[in-house]
Structure formats: C-alpha cells, structure tokens
PDB file of C-alpha atoms and ligand atoms in Angstrom:
ATOM      1  CA  UNK A  29     -62.506 -45.020 -34.651  1.00  0.00           C
ATOM      2  CA  UNK A  30     -60.270 -43.120 -33.436  1.00  0.00           C
ATOM      3  CA  UNK A  31     -60.348 -39.351 -34.281  1.00  0.00           C
ATOM      4  CA  UNK A  32     -58.049 -36.059 -34.062  1.00  0.00           C
ATOM      5  CA  UNK A  33     -59.362 -32.528 -33.705  1.00  0.00           C
ATOM      6  CA  UNK A  34     -56.885 -30.063 -34.923  1.00  0.00           C
ATOM      7  CA  UNK A  35     -55.666 -27.814 -31.805  1.00  0.00           C
ATOM      8  CA  UNK A  36     -54.590 -24.802 -33.771  1.00  0.00           C
ATOM      9  CA  UNK A  37     -57.127 -22.821 -32.627  1.00  0.00           C
ATOM     10  CA  UNK A  38     -58.660 -22.737 -29.463  1.00  0.00           C
ATOM     11  CA  UNK A  39     -62.344 -22.558 -30.305  1.00  0.00           C
ATOM     12  CA  UNK A  40     -62.222 -23.628 -34.337  1.00  0.00           C
ATOM     13  CA  UNK A  41     -60.914 -26.991 -35.761  1.00  0.00           C
ATOM     14  CA  UNK A  42     -61.071 -29.597 -38.431  1.00  0.00           C
ATOM     15  CA  UNK A  43     -61.785 -32.944 -37.253  1.00  0.00           C
ATOM     16  CA  UNK A  44     -59.701 -36.177 -39.200  1.00  0.00           C
ATOM     17  CA  UNK A  45     -61.097 -40.560 -38.330  1.00  0.00           C
ATOM     18  CA  UNK A  46     -58.164 -42.198 -38.301  1.00  0.00           C
ATOM     19  CA  UNK A  47     -58.885 -45.784 -39.337  1.00  0.00           C
ATOM     20  CA  UNK A  48     -55.264 -46.554 -38.448  1.00  0.00           C
ATOM     21  CA  UNK A  49     -52.663 -45.001 -36.043  1.00  0.00           C
ATOM     22  CA  UNK A  50     -49.189 -45.736 -37.724  1.00  0.00           C
ATOM     23  CA  UNK A  51     -47.175 -44.201 -35.455  1.00  0.00           C
ATOM     24  CA  UNK A  52     -47.127 -42.141 -32.455  1.00  0.00           C
ATOM     25  CA  UNK A  53     -44.266 -41.048 -30.755  1.00  0.00           C
ATOM     26  CA  UNK A  54     -42.906 -37.495 -28.122  1.00  0.00           C
ATOM     27  CA  UNK A  55     -40.080 -37.121 -30.232  1.00  0.00           C
ATOM     28  CA  UNK A  56     -38.610 -34.922 -26.916  1.00  0.00           C
ATOM     29  CA  UNK A  57     -39.033 -31.901 -29.665  1.00  0.00           C
ATOM     30  CA  UNK A  58     -43.098 -32.516 -30.884  1.00  0.00           C
ATOM     31  CA  UNK A  59     -45.752 -34.488 -30.407  1.00  0.00           C
ATOM     32  CA  UNK A  60     -45.924 -36.545 -33.337  1.00  0.00           C
ATOM     33  CA  UNK A  61     -48.586 -38.671 -35.091  1.00  0.00           C
ATOM     34  CA  UNK A  62     -49.101 -40.434 -38.264  1.00  0.00           C
ATOM     35  CA  UNK A  63     -52.983 -41.929 -39.135  1.00  0.00           C
ATOM     36  CA  UNK A  64     -54.386 -43.143 -42.321  1.00  0.00           C
ATOM     37  CA  UNK A  65     -57.566 -41.686 -43.341  1.00  0.00           C
ATOM     38  CA  UNK A  66     -60.136 -42.387 -45.910  1.00  0.00           C
ATOM     39  CA  UNK A  67     -60.339 -39.021 -47.526  1.00  0.00           C
ATOM     40  CA  UNK A  68     -56.346 -37.811 -46.929  1.00  0.00           C
ATOM     41  CA  UNK A  69     -54.404 -40.835 -47.193  1.00  0.00           C
ATOM     42  CA  UNK A  70     -52.095 -40.769 -44.678  1.00  0.00           C
ATOM     43  CA  UNK A  71     -52.059 -37.416 -42.491  1.00  0.00           C
ATOM     44  CA  UNK A  72     -49.137 -36.057 -40.072  1.00  0.00           C
ATOM     45  CA  UNK A  73     -49.947 -33.618 -37.535  1.00  0.00           C
ATOM     46  CA  UNK A  74     -47.186 -32.465 -34.475  1.00  0.00           C
ATOM     47  CA  UNK A  75     -48.101 -31.045 -31.855  1.00  0.00           C
ATOM     48  CA  UNK A  76     -52.006 -31.344 -32.637  1.00  0.00           C
ATOM     49  CA  UNK A  77     -51.405 -29.269 -36.151  1.00  0.00           C
ATOM     50  CA  UNK A  78     -51.924 -31.284 -39.331  1.00  0.00           C
ATOM     51  CA  UNK A  79     -48.298 -31.083 -41.266  1.00  0.00           C
ATOM     52  CA  UNK A  80     -48.916 -32.589 -44.526  1.00  0.00           C
ATOM     53  CA  UNK A  81     -51.458 -34.674 -46.114  1.00  0.00           C
ATOM     54  CA  UNK A  82     -50.752 -37.679 -49.227  1.00  0.00           C
ATOM     55  CA  UNK A  83     -53.794 -36.050 -51.315  1.00  0.00           C
ATOM     56  CA  UNK A  84     -53.126 -32.192 -51.009  1.00  0.00           C
ATOM     57  CA  UNK A  85     -49.351 -31.975 -49.939  1.00  0.00           C
ATOM     58  CA  UNK A  86     -48.274 -31.378 -53.704  1.00  0.00           C
ATOM     59  CA  UNK A  87     -50.083 -28.047 -53.716  1.00  0.00           C
ATOM     60  CA  UNK A  88     -47.846 -26.569 -50.726  1.00  0.00           C
ATOM     61  CA  UNK A  89     -44.782 -27.914 -51.687  1.00  0.00           C
ATOM     62  CA  UNK A  90     -44.666 -26.902 -55.419  1.00  0.00           C
ATOM     63  CA  UNK A  91     -45.497 -23.555 -55.096  1.00  0.00           C
ATOM     64  CA  UNK A  92     -43.062 -22.975 -52.166  1.00  0.00           C
ATOM     65  CA  UNK A  93     -40.479 -23.950 -54.628  1.00  0.00           C
ATOM     66  CA  UNK A  94     -41.008 -23.553 -58.403  1.00  0.00           C
ATOM     67  CA  UNK A  95     -42.273 -19.655 -57.840  1.00  0.00           C
ATOM     68  CA  UNK A  96     -38.570 -19.123 -56.713  1.00  0.00           C
ATOM     69  CA  UNK A  97     -37.200 -21.534 -58.629  1.00  0.00           C
ATOM     70  CA  UNK A  98     -38.593 -20.402 -62.144  1.00  0.00           C
ATOM     71  CA  UNK A  99     -38.552 -16.536 -60.487  1.00  0.00           C
ATOM     72  CA  UNK A 100     -34.883 -16.842 -60.232  1.00  0.00           C
ATOM     73  CA  UNK A 101     -34.055 -18.835 -63.060  1.00  0.00           C
ATOM     74  CA  UNK A 102     -30.307 -19.588 -61.539  1.00  0.00           C
ATOM     75  CA  UNK A 103     -30.534 -21.285 -58.430  1.00  0.00           C
ATOM     76  CA  UNK A 104     -28.022 -23.363 -57.405  1.00  0.00           C
ATOM     77  CA  UNK A 105     -27.432 -23.827 -53.550  1.00  0.00           C
ATOM     78  CA  UNK A 106     -30.235 -24.193 -51.947  1.00  0.00           C
ATOM     79  CA  UNK A 107     -31.379 -24.036 -48.069  1.00  0.00           C
ATOM     80  CA  UNK A 108     -34.446 -25.897 -46.744  1.00  0.00           C
ATOM     81  CA  UNK A 109     -35.316 -25.008 -43.152  1.00  0.00           C
ATOM     82  CA  UNK A 110     -37.465 -27.377 -41.388  1.00  0.00           C
ATOM     83  CA  UNK A 111     -38.862 -29.450 -44.150  1.00  0.00           C
ATOM     84  CA  UNK A 112     -38.294 -32.933 -42.285  1.00  0.00           C
ATOM     85  CA  UNK A 113     -41.379 -34.652 -44.295  1.00  0.00           C
ATOM     86  CA  UNK A 114     -38.985 -34.540 -47.971  1.00  0.00           C
ATOM     87  CA  UNK A 115     -41.978 -32.888 -49.554  1.00  0.00           C
ATOM     88  CA  UNK A 116     -39.879 -29.580 -50.445  1.00  0.00           C
ATOM     89  CA  UNK A 117     -36.638 -31.657 -51.113  1.00  0.00           C
ATOM     90  CA  UNK A 118     -38.348 -33.345 -53.745  1.00  0.00           C
ATOM     91  CA  UNK A 119     -39.458 -30.465 -55.997  1.00  0.00           C
ATOM     92  CA  UNK A 120     -36.272 -28.778 -54.981  1.00  0.00           C
ATOM     93  CA  UNK A 121     -34.293 -31.948 -56.406  1.00  0.00           C
ATOM     94  CA  UNK A 122     -36.652 -31.749 -59.486  1.00  0.00           C
ATOM     95  CA  UNK A 123     -34.115 -28.894 -61.221  1.00  0.00           C
ATOM     96  CA  UNK A 124     -31.219 -29.968 -62.613  1.00  0.00           C
ATOM     97  CA  UNK A 125     -29.073 -26.793 -61.910  1.00  0.00           C
ATOM     98  CA  UNK A 126     -29.622 -27.306 -58.319  1.00  0.00           C
ATOM     99  CA  UNK A 127     -26.041 -28.223 -57.493  1.00  0.00           C
ATOM    100  CA  UNK A 128     -26.181 -28.008 -53.594  1.00  0.00           C
ATOM    101  CA  UNK A 129     -28.999 -29.007 -51.563  1.00  0.00           C
ATOM    102  CA  UNK A 130     -28.900 -27.928 -47.653  1.00  0.00           C
ATOM    103  CA  UNK A 131     -31.947 -29.489 -45.254  1.00  0.00           C
ATOM    104  CA  UNK A 132     -31.534 -28.230 -41.775  1.00  0.00           C
ATOM    105  CA  UNK A 133     -34.729 -30.042 -39.489  1.00  0.00           C
ATOM    106  CA  UNK A 134     -34.372 -30.256 -35.356  1.00  0.00           C
ATOM    107  CA  UNK A 135     -36.188 -33.340 -35.348  1.00  0.00           C
ATOM    108  CA  UNK A 136     -34.908 -36.335 -36.850  1.00  0.00           C
ATOM    109  CA  UNK A 137     -37.808 -38.513 -35.770  1.00  0.00           C
ATOM    110  CA  UNK A 138     -39.665 -36.214 -38.134  1.00  0.00           C
ATOM    111  CA  UNK A 139     -37.677 -37.550 -41.483  1.00  0.00           C
ATOM    112  CA  UNK A 140     -36.953 -41.179 -40.368  1.00  0.00           C
ATOM    113  CA  UNK A 141     -40.846 -41.949 -39.955  1.00  0.00           C
ATOM    114  CA  UNK A 142     -41.487 -39.399 -43.151  1.00  0.00           C
ATOM    115  CA  UNK A 143     -38.696 -41.789 -45.156  1.00  0.00           C
ATOM    116  CA  UNK A 144     -40.888 -45.057 -43.266  1.00  0.00           C
ATOM    117  CA  UNK A 145     -44.772 -43.885 -43.811  1.00  0.00           C
ATOM    118  CA  UNK A 146     -44.887 -41.022 -46.923  1.00  0.00           C
ATOM    119  CA  UNK A 147     -41.961 -42.537 -49.177  1.00  0.00           C
ATOM    120  CA  UNK A 148     -43.883 -40.135 -52.015  1.00  0.00           C
ATOM    121  CA  UNK A 149     -43.450 -36.923 -50.332  1.00  0.00           C
ATOM    122  CA  UNK A 150     -39.558 -37.293 -50.932  1.00  0.00           C
ATOM    123  CA  UNK A 151     -39.379 -40.069 -53.651  1.00  0.00           C
ATOM    124  CA  UNK A 152     -36.151 -40.964 -52.654  1.00  0.00           C
ATOM    125  CA  UNK A 153     -34.486 -37.167 -52.543  1.00  0.00           C
ATOM    126  CA  UNK A 154     -33.356 -38.247 -49.168  1.00  0.00           C
ATOM    127  CA  UNK A 155     -30.884 -40.034 -51.054  1.00  0.00           C
ATOM    128  CA  UNK A 156     -29.968 -37.410 -53.588  1.00  0.00           C
ATOM    129  CA  UNK A 157     -26.098 -36.692 -53.406  1.00  0.00           C
ATOM    130  CA  UNK A 158     -26.715 -32.616 -53.743  1.00  0.00           C
ATOM    131  CA  UNK A 159     -27.799 -33.134 -50.107  1.00  0.00           C
ATOM    132  CA  UNK A 160     -26.491 -32.786 -46.955  1.00  0.00           C
ATOM    133  CA  UNK A 161     -29.230 -33.134 -43.768  1.00  0.00           C
ATOM    134  CA  UNK A 162     -28.256 -31.303 -40.362  1.00  0.00           C
ATOM    135  CA  UNK A 163     -30.292 -32.091 -37.439  1.00  0.00           C
ATOM    136  CA  UNK A 164     -30.311 -28.599 -35.806  1.00  0.00           C
ATOM    137  CA  UNK A 165     -32.358 -25.505 -34.960  1.00  0.00           C
ATOM    138  CA  UNK A 166     -32.913 -23.756 -38.457  1.00  0.00           C
ATOM    139  CA  UNK A 167     -32.344 -20.326 -36.157  1.00  0.00           C
ATOM    140  CA  UNK A 168     -29.040 -22.111 -34.397  1.00  0.00           C
ATOM    141  CA  UNK A 169     -27.566 -23.078 -37.156  1.00  0.00           C
ATOM    142  CA  UNK A 170     -28.239 -19.972 -39.482  1.00  0.00           C
ATOM    143  CA  UNK A 171     -26.414 -18.306 -36.633  1.00  0.00           C
ATOM    144  CA  UNK A 172     -23.371 -19.890 -37.689  1.00  0.00           C
ATOM    145  CA  UNK A 173     -20.674 -19.912 -40.908  1.00  0.00           C
ATOM    146  CA  UNK A 174     -21.088 -17.914 -43.619  1.00  0.00           C
ATOM    147  CA  UNK A 175     -22.166 -19.838 -46.702  1.00  0.00           C
ATOM    148  CA  UNK A 176     -24.207 -18.280 -48.427  1.00  0.00           C
ATOM    149  CA  UNK A 177     -27.688 -19.470 -50.836  1.00  0.00           C
ATOM    150  CA  UNK A 178     -29.706 -18.308 -54.134  1.00  0.00           C
ATOM    151  CA  UNK A 179     -32.599 -19.591 -52.508  1.00  0.00           C
ATOM    152  CA  UNK A 180     -33.599 -20.147 -49.031  1.00  0.00           C
ATOM    153  CA  UNK A 181     -37.262 -22.206 -47.989  1.00  0.00           C
ATOM    154  CA  UNK A 182     -38.477 -21.991 -44.849  1.00  0.00           C
ATOM    155  CA  UNK A 183     -41.059 -24.892 -44.803  1.00  0.00           C
ATOM    156  CA  UNK A 184     -41.410 -24.423 -41.009  1.00  0.00           C
ATOM    157  CA  UNK A 185     -44.679 -25.370 -38.358  1.00  0.00           C
ATOM    158  CA  UNK A 186     -46.405 -22.644 -36.677  1.00  0.00           C
ATOM    159  CA  UNK A 187     -44.592 -20.153 -34.626  1.00  0.00           C
ATOM    160  CA  UNK A 188     -45.386 -22.100 -31.627  1.00  0.00           C
ATOM    161  CA  UNK A 189     -43.037 -24.354 -30.133  1.00  0.00           C
ATOM    162  CA  UNK A 190     -39.786 -25.107 -32.268  1.00  0.00           C
ATOM    163  CA  UNK A 191     -41.240 -23.108 -34.977  1.00  0.00           C
ATOM    164  CA  UNK A 192     -41.581 -20.065 -33.058  1.00  0.00           C
ATOM    165  CA  UNK A 193     -37.850 -18.805 -34.016  1.00  0.00           C
ATOM    166  CA  UNK A 194     -37.889 -19.233 -37.470  1.00  0.00           C
ATOM    167  CA  UNK A 195     -40.554 -16.182 -37.276  1.00  0.00           C
ATOM    168  CA  UNK A 196     -38.036 -13.865 -35.560  1.00  0.00           C
ATOM    169  CA  UNK A 197     -36.251 -10.684 -36.508  1.00  0.00           C
ATOM    170  CA  UNK A 198     -32.990 -12.477 -35.591  1.00  0.00           C
ATOM    171  CA  UNK A 199     -33.919 -15.423 -38.083  1.00  0.00           C
ATOM    172  CA  UNK A 200     -34.617 -12.750 -40.925  1.00  0.00           C
ATOM    173  CA  UNK A 201     -31.985 -11.151 -40.628  1.00  0.00           C
ATOM    174  CA  UNK A 202     -29.020 -13.994 -40.637  1.00  0.00           C
ATOM    175  CA  UNK A 203     -31.145 -15.491 -43.776  1.00  0.00           C
ATOM    176  CA  UNK A 204     -31.305 -11.774 -45.162  1.00  0.00           C
ATOM    177  CA  UNK A 205     -27.132 -11.655 -44.452  1.00  0.00           C
ATOM    178  CA  UNK A 206     -26.810 -15.187 -45.809  1.00  0.00           C
ATOM    179  CA  UNK A 207     -28.793 -15.064 -49.167  1.00  0.00           C
ATOM    180  CA  UNK A 208     -26.422 -14.614 -52.502  1.00  0.00           C
ATOM    181  CA  UNK A 209     -26.626 -11.337 -54.734  1.00  0.00           C
ATOM    182  CA  UNK A 210     -30.321 -11.499 -56.271  1.00  0.00           C
ATOM    183  CA  UNK A 211     -31.359 -14.501 -53.627  1.00  0.00           C
ATOM    184  CA  UNK A 212     -34.745 -15.053 -52.339  1.00  0.00           C
ATOM    185  CA  UNK A 213     -36.432 -15.758 -49.039  1.00  0.00           C
ATOM    186  CA  UNK A 214     -39.623 -17.717 -49.252  1.00  0.00           C
ATOM    187  CA  UNK A 215     -41.113 -18.630 -46.063  1.00  0.00           C
ATOM    188  CA  UNK A 216     -44.724 -20.729 -44.710  1.00  0.00           C
ATOM    189  CA  UNK A 217     -46.569 -18.129 -43.622  1.00  0.00           C
ATOM    190  CA  UNK A 218     -50.178 -19.426 -42.399  1.00  0.00           C
ATOM    191  CA  UNK A 219     -53.418 -18.534 -43.308  1.00  0.00           C
ATOM    192  CA  UNK A 220     -54.171 -15.046 -43.028  1.00  0.00           C
ATOM    193  CA  UNK A 221     -58.142 -15.262 -42.236  1.00  0.00           C
ATOM    194  CA  UNK A 222     -57.241 -16.872 -39.167  1.00  0.00           C
ATOM    195  CA  UNK A 223     -53.386 -15.787 -37.953  1.00  0.00           C
ATOM    196  CA  UNK A 224     -53.506 -12.249 -39.451  1.00  0.00           C
ATOM    197  CA  UNK A 225     -50.437 -10.970 -36.795  1.00  0.00           C
ATOM    198  CA  UNK A 226     -48.054 -14.222 -38.313  1.00  0.00           C
ATOM    199  CA  UNK A 227     -48.494 -11.908 -41.546  1.00  0.00           C
ATOM    200  CA  UNK A 228     -48.504  -8.660 -40.029  1.00  0.00           C
ATOM    201  CA  UNK A 229     -45.423  -9.175 -38.403  1.00  0.00           C
ATOM    202  CA  UNK A 230     -43.686 -10.821 -41.328  1.00  0.00           C
ATOM    203  CA  UNK A 231     -44.510  -7.602 -43.347  1.00  0.00           C
ATOM    204  CA  UNK A 232     -43.055  -5.636 -40.965  1.00  0.00           C
ATOM    205  CA  UNK A 233     -39.681  -7.806 -40.363  1.00  0.00           C
ATOM    206  CA  UNK A 234     -39.215  -8.060 -44.068  1.00  0.00           C
ATOM    207  CA  UNK A 235     -40.192  -4.323 -44.706  1.00  0.00           C
ATOM    208  CA  UNK A 236     -36.886  -3.489 -42.057  1.00  0.00           C
ATOM    209  CA  UNK A 237     -34.465  -6.117 -43.871  1.00  0.00           C
ATOM    210  CA  UNK A 238     -35.401  -6.754 -47.588  1.00  0.00           C
ATOM    211  CA  UNK A 239     -35.722  -4.062 -50.794  1.00  0.00           C
ATOM    212  CA  UNK A 240     -38.985  -6.102 -52.100  1.00  0.00           C
ATOM    213  CA  UNK A 241     -40.918  -8.287 -50.233  1.00  0.00           C
ATOM    214  CA  UNK A 242     -44.416  -9.540 -50.647  1.00  0.00           C
ATOM    215  CA  UNK A 243     -46.677 -12.585 -49.929  1.00  0.00           C
ATOM    216  CA  UNK A 244     -48.137 -15.261 -52.370  1.00  0.00           C
ATOM    217  CA  UNK A 245     -51.186 -17.167 -52.000  1.00  0.00           C
ATOM    218  CA  UNK A 246     -51.967 -20.942 -52.487  1.00  0.00           C
ATOM    219  CA  UNK A 247     -55.007 -23.249 -51.477  1.00  0.00           C
ATOM    220  CA  UNK A 248     -54.229 -26.001 -49.428  1.00  0.00           C
ATOM    221  CA  UNK A 249     -57.522 -27.544 -48.555  1.00  0.00           C
ATOM    222  CA  UNK A 250     -56.126 -29.095 -45.165  1.00  0.00           C
ATOM    223  CA  UNK A 251     -54.765 -25.696 -44.109  1.00  0.00           C
ATOM    224  CA  UNK A 252     -57.922 -24.529 -43.125  1.00  0.00           C
ATOM    225  CA  UNK A 253     -59.481 -20.617 -44.064  1.00  0.00           C
ATOM    226  CA  UNK A 254     -58.875 -20.163 -47.028  1.00  0.00           C
ATOM    227  CA  UNK A 255     -55.627 -19.187 -48.861  1.00  0.00           C
ATOM    228  CA  UNK A 256     -52.301 -19.259 -47.284  1.00  0.00           C
ATOM    229  CA  UNK A 257     -50.097 -17.223 -47.836  1.00  0.00           C
ATOM    230  CA  UNK A 258     -46.423 -17.754 -48.575  1.00  0.00           C
ATOM    231  CA  UNK A 259     -43.712 -15.114 -47.616  1.00  0.00           C
ATOM    232  CA  UNK A 260     -40.757 -13.560 -50.714  1.00  0.00           C
ATOM    233  CA  UNK A 261     -38.204 -11.244 -49.339  1.00  0.00           C
ATOM    234  CA  UNK A 262     -35.403 -10.346 -51.592  1.00  0.00           C
ATOM    235  CA  UNK A 263     -32.665  -7.327 -51.893  1.00  0.00           C
ATOM    236  CA  UNK A 264     -33.856  -8.264 -56.350  1.00  0.00           C
ATOM    237  CA  UNK A 265     -37.261  -6.821 -56.688  1.00  0.00           C
ATOM    238  CA  UNK A 266     -36.934  -7.578 -60.501  1.00  0.00           C
ATOM    239  CA  UNK A 267     -37.567 -11.128 -59.613  1.00  0.00           C
ATOM    240  CA  UNK A 268     -40.908 -10.444 -58.641  1.00  0.00           C
ATOM    241  CA  UNK A 269     -41.369  -9.103 -62.096  1.00  0.00           C
ATOM    242  CA  UNK A 270     -40.425 -12.374 -64.228  1.00  0.00           C
ATOM    243  CA  UNK A 271     -42.920 -12.300 -67.021  1.00  0.00           C
ATOM    244  CA  UNK A 272     -45.178 -15.370 -67.871  1.00  0.00           C
ATOM    245  CA  UNK A 273     -43.564 -16.203 -71.108  1.00  0.00           C
ATOM    246  CA  UNK A 274     -40.385 -16.358 -69.140  1.00  0.00           C
ATOM    247  CA  UNK A 275     -41.498 -18.792 -66.815  1.00  0.00           C
ATOM    248  CA  UNK A 276     -43.441 -21.011 -69.321  1.00  0.00           C
ATOM    249  CA  UNK A 277     -39.056 -21.260 -71.086  1.00  0.00           C
ATOM    250  CA  UNK A 278     -37.977 -22.287 -67.609  1.00  0.00           C
ATOM    251  CA  UNK A 279     -40.844 -24.465 -66.880  1.00  0.00           C
ATOM    252  CA  UNK A 280     -40.104 -26.251 -70.427  1.00  0.00           C
ATOM    253  CA  UNK A 281     -36.454 -26.286 -69.888  1.00  0.00           C
ATOM    254  CA  UNK A 282     -36.945 -27.737 -66.686  1.00  0.00           C
ATOM    255  CA  UNK A 283     -39.172 -30.152 -67.707  1.00  0.00           C
ATOM    256  CA  UNK A 284     -41.072 -30.068 -64.956  1.00  0.00           C
ATOM    257  CA  UNK A 285     -44.849 -31.516 -64.824  1.00  0.00           C
ATOM    258  CA  UNK A 286     -46.210 -30.266 -61.547  1.00  0.00           C
ATOM    259  CA  UNK A 287     -50.462 -30.452 -60.712  1.00  0.00           C
ATOM    260  CA  UNK A 288     -51.273 -27.105 -58.989  1.00  0.00           C
ATOM    261  CA  UNK A 289     -48.286 -24.757 -60.454  1.00  0.00           C
ATOM    262  CA  UNK A 290     -48.667 -23.174 -63.565  1.00  0.00           C
ATOM    263  CA  UNK A 291     -46.521 -19.936 -64.916  1.00  0.00           C
ATOM    264  CA  UNK A 292     -49.599 -18.147 -65.139  1.00  0.00           C
ATOM    265  CA  UNK A 293     -51.007 -18.734 -61.162  1.00  0.00           C
ATOM    266  CA  UNK A 294     -47.278 -18.320 -60.483  1.00  0.00           C
ATOM    267  CA  UNK A 295     -47.981 -14.609 -61.590  1.00  0.00           C
ATOM    268  CA  UNK A 296     -51.189 -14.585 -60.139  1.00  0.00           C
ATOM    269  CA  UNK A 297     -50.926 -15.862 -56.811  1.00  0.00           C
ATOM    270  CA  UNK A 298     -49.159 -12.502 -55.793  1.00  0.00           C
ATOM    271  CA  UNK A 299     -52.098 -10.883 -56.175  1.00  0.00           C
ATOM    272  CA  UNK A 300     -53.818 -10.477 -52.578  1.00  0.00           C
ATOM    273  CA  UNK A 301     -57.191 -10.062 -51.092  1.00  0.00           C
ATOM    274  CA  UNK A 302     -57.735  -6.708 -50.125  1.00  0.00           C
ATOM    275  CA  UNK A 303     -58.038  -8.049 -46.468  1.00  0.00           C
ATOM    276  CA  UNK A 304     -54.466  -9.163 -46.690  1.00  0.00           C
ATOM    277  CA  UNK A 305     -53.004  -6.546 -48.583  1.00  0.00           C
ATOM    278  CA  UNK A 306     -54.632  -3.765 -45.798  1.00  0.00           C
ATOM    279  CA  UNK A 307     -52.897  -6.290 -42.336  1.00  0.00           C
ATOM    280  CA  UNK A 308     -49.266  -5.960 -44.740  1.00  0.00           C
ATOM    281  CA  UNK A 309     -49.526  -2.663 -45.152  1.00  0.00           C
ATOM    282  CA  UNK A 310     -49.798  -1.348 -41.647  1.00  0.00           C
TER     283      UNK A 310
HETATM  284  N1  SAM B 405     -46.153 -27.681 -44.893  1.00  0.00           N
HETATM  285  C1  SAM B 405     -45.929 -27.860 -43.092  1.00  0.00           C
HETATM  286  C2  SAM B 405     -46.803 -26.435 -42.422  1.00  0.00           C
HETATM  287  O1  SAM B 405     -47.140 -26.022 -43.429  1.00  0.00           O
HETATM  288  O2  SAM B 405     -46.760 -26.312 -41.336  1.00  0.00           O
HETATM  289  C3  SAM B 405     -44.607 -27.976 -42.898  1.00  0.00           C
HETATM  290  C4  SAM B 405     -44.328 -29.199 -42.606  1.00  0.00           C
HETATM  291  S1  SAM B 405     -42.815 -29.590 -41.887  1.00  0.00           S
HETATM  292  C5  SAM B 405     -43.212 -31.384 -41.043  1.00  0.00           C
HETATM  293  C6  SAM B 405     -42.243 -28.543 -40.681  1.00  0.00           C
HETATM  294  C7  SAM B 405     -40.930 -28.946 -40.232  1.00  0.00           C
HETATM  295  O3  SAM B 405     -40.495 -28.211 -39.353  1.00  0.00           O
HETATM  296  C8  SAM B 405     -41.317 -30.272 -39.163  1.00  0.00           C
HETATM  297  O4  SAM B 405     -40.474 -30.991 -39.395  1.00  0.00           O
HETATM  298  C9  SAM B 405     -40.656 -29.323 -37.599  1.00  0.00           C
HETATM  299  O5  SAM B 405     -40.010 -30.693 -36.611  1.00  0.00           O
HETATM  300  C10 SAM B 405     -39.438 -28.440 -38.253  1.00  0.00           C
HETATM  301  N2  SAM B 405     -39.208 -27.799 -37.965  1.00  0.00           N
HETATM  302  C11 SAM B 405     -40.120 -26.359 -36.560  1.00  0.00           C
HETATM  303  N3  SAM B 405     -39.103 -25.406 -35.862  1.00  0.00           N
HETATM  304  C12 SAM B 405     -37.906 -25.636 -36.407  1.00  0.00           C
HETATM  305  C13 SAM B 405     -36.776 -25.009 -36.229  1.00  0.00           C
HETATM  306  N4  SAM B 405     -36.559 -24.447 -35.140  1.00  0.00           N
HETATM  307  N5  SAM B 405     -35.586 -25.203 -36.868  1.00  0.00           N
HETATM  308  C14 SAM B 405     -35.749 -26.357 -37.898  1.00  0.00           C
HETATM  309  N6  SAM B 405     -36.918 -27.331 -38.118  1.00  0.00           N
HETATM  310  C15 SAM B 405     -37.909 -26.870 -37.468  1.00  0.00           C
END
C-alpha cells in the first residue's frame, strides 16, 4: 500500500494511505498527485501538501465564499486567484446576483485534472457562462489592467513555490487598488498554530493597506493544526458588522443549502483565540 506523508512541516506531518493513485505529474509548476484514500475519498496534493479532499472540502469552500458574499450583499463581479480545483467557483456560482467570475490559475493541469477527478468540486461551474478562466500567475495578472471586482478570493497554495507571490505586499496592494468601492478581499491564510508567521505578515500588510481587516476561522480537518485563519480586508468597515438577522435573510434569498456555513457561525468565526489576537496585534 502506497503512503503519502505531508511535507508542509519538516518535523511533523499527516500520513495518507493511497488505495489507488489516480494521477501523478510534474506539471512544470508543481508536483501534482491525486489518489484515493479510504477515509477521505479522493485527495489532491501539490508539492507534498494536501490541497483538498472530497470528504472535507465543503468546510473551506463554503467559509471562504459565503462569509464575504453574504456580508457584502451586492457582489456582481468576483475574482478567484488560484482555486483550480473548482470548489470556490462552485460556491460563488450558487449566487444568482453574481454577473461575472474571473478565475486566474497558474497551472492548467490542476483545472484539467480537477474536472476529471473531482467533478463534485466544480459541479459543472467550469461551464458557467459567467466564467472566464485565465491561466497565469495571479500576481502578474494583477499588475496589468484596470478591471475592478467587488470580491477577490485568494484560494492559493501555501506561501512556498508559485503561491509565495500571493502573500506579498505588492500583490495585496494591487488587490486593494482593484477592489470596487465597498469591495472585500479574502484569503487562504494558513493554520496559525503552526504557521504563525503567515498570519503575522498578512496582518502587517493588511494594516498598511486597508481601512478594515481581520481574520476569521474555519476548522478544516485535513489542514492540520486546529483552526485555519482566512484573511479579511476591506475599505468598508461596516461589512464586518452586518448582523446575523441580515445574514439569515440574505442566506434565504440566495437559496443556499450549506453543510458548514451558518449565519451564526459567520459572526462567531471572527472571534479569535487569544494567541492569534496576540500574533496579529504586534
Ligand atoms: N484550498 C487549498 C489550500 O487552502 O491550500 C488551495 C487549493 S487550490 C488547488 C490552490 C491553487 O493555487 C492551485 O491550483 C495552484 O496551482 C494555484 N496557485 C498557486 N500559486 C499561484 C499563482 N501565483 N497564481 C495563480 N494560481 C496559483
């Protein structure tokens, strides 16, 4: 039986048995492997780091999408940076008010293999007429053009390899410039119990660029180390104050049916443990 040990941390890592290796390739951008695991269903790893599993993907994709979507309430144009597995795209596409979705993914192979081996992730959303897919480095893409978006979702790998630029000051500065008035940026921002530097750095960069910023939590079983933090940054402080009644209304209006996100959890997710508050306040 083949096994994969996650190599995100040098001295600690979760182990996966692989009943069947479905796909493995050096894509030119990263090492991509997709395998079947008895507990988690199909699993994708990039450069030795778990990206998504069939069993727990809904947690992350629902929280990174519906928290900003329902807080904002009038999102028409969405940019997804990364997100090649299609999970964020599926959740964004559930919002009928969205008129245009741009997905900028550096690695075409991730999209192709996700369509083939994780059809439930995108659930047909790659064929949504509102979508345009750009195969490019997200940081490069953000340096060109003047288009703005109401919501920018950075669904990237960790800040190693191709993902590193998506945690940089210049990238966040481009995002801030390219958000429409009252727009919001949300980011995959690691598991602070083990990746505290990541959340510290994002806090410092957000603080210099945005009126209002914070983090919110989601407990993704295969992003080991306790709660993961999702970055929130906007020039409209009122978005984070939207009440649970309004969120409930909007949830109903959109006709969402989620397995992790609830309006009550949306509000609670912004309450952070003391050690994370301490890390982001220095
Ligand atoms: N949910 C996962 C997580 O939290 O780590 C992320 C999953 S998604 C598969 C990450 C995607 O980011 C990958 O498809 C990868 O190719 C893409 N990516 C990494 N660096 C990128 C860059 N600089 N520009 C655009 N996409 C990038």
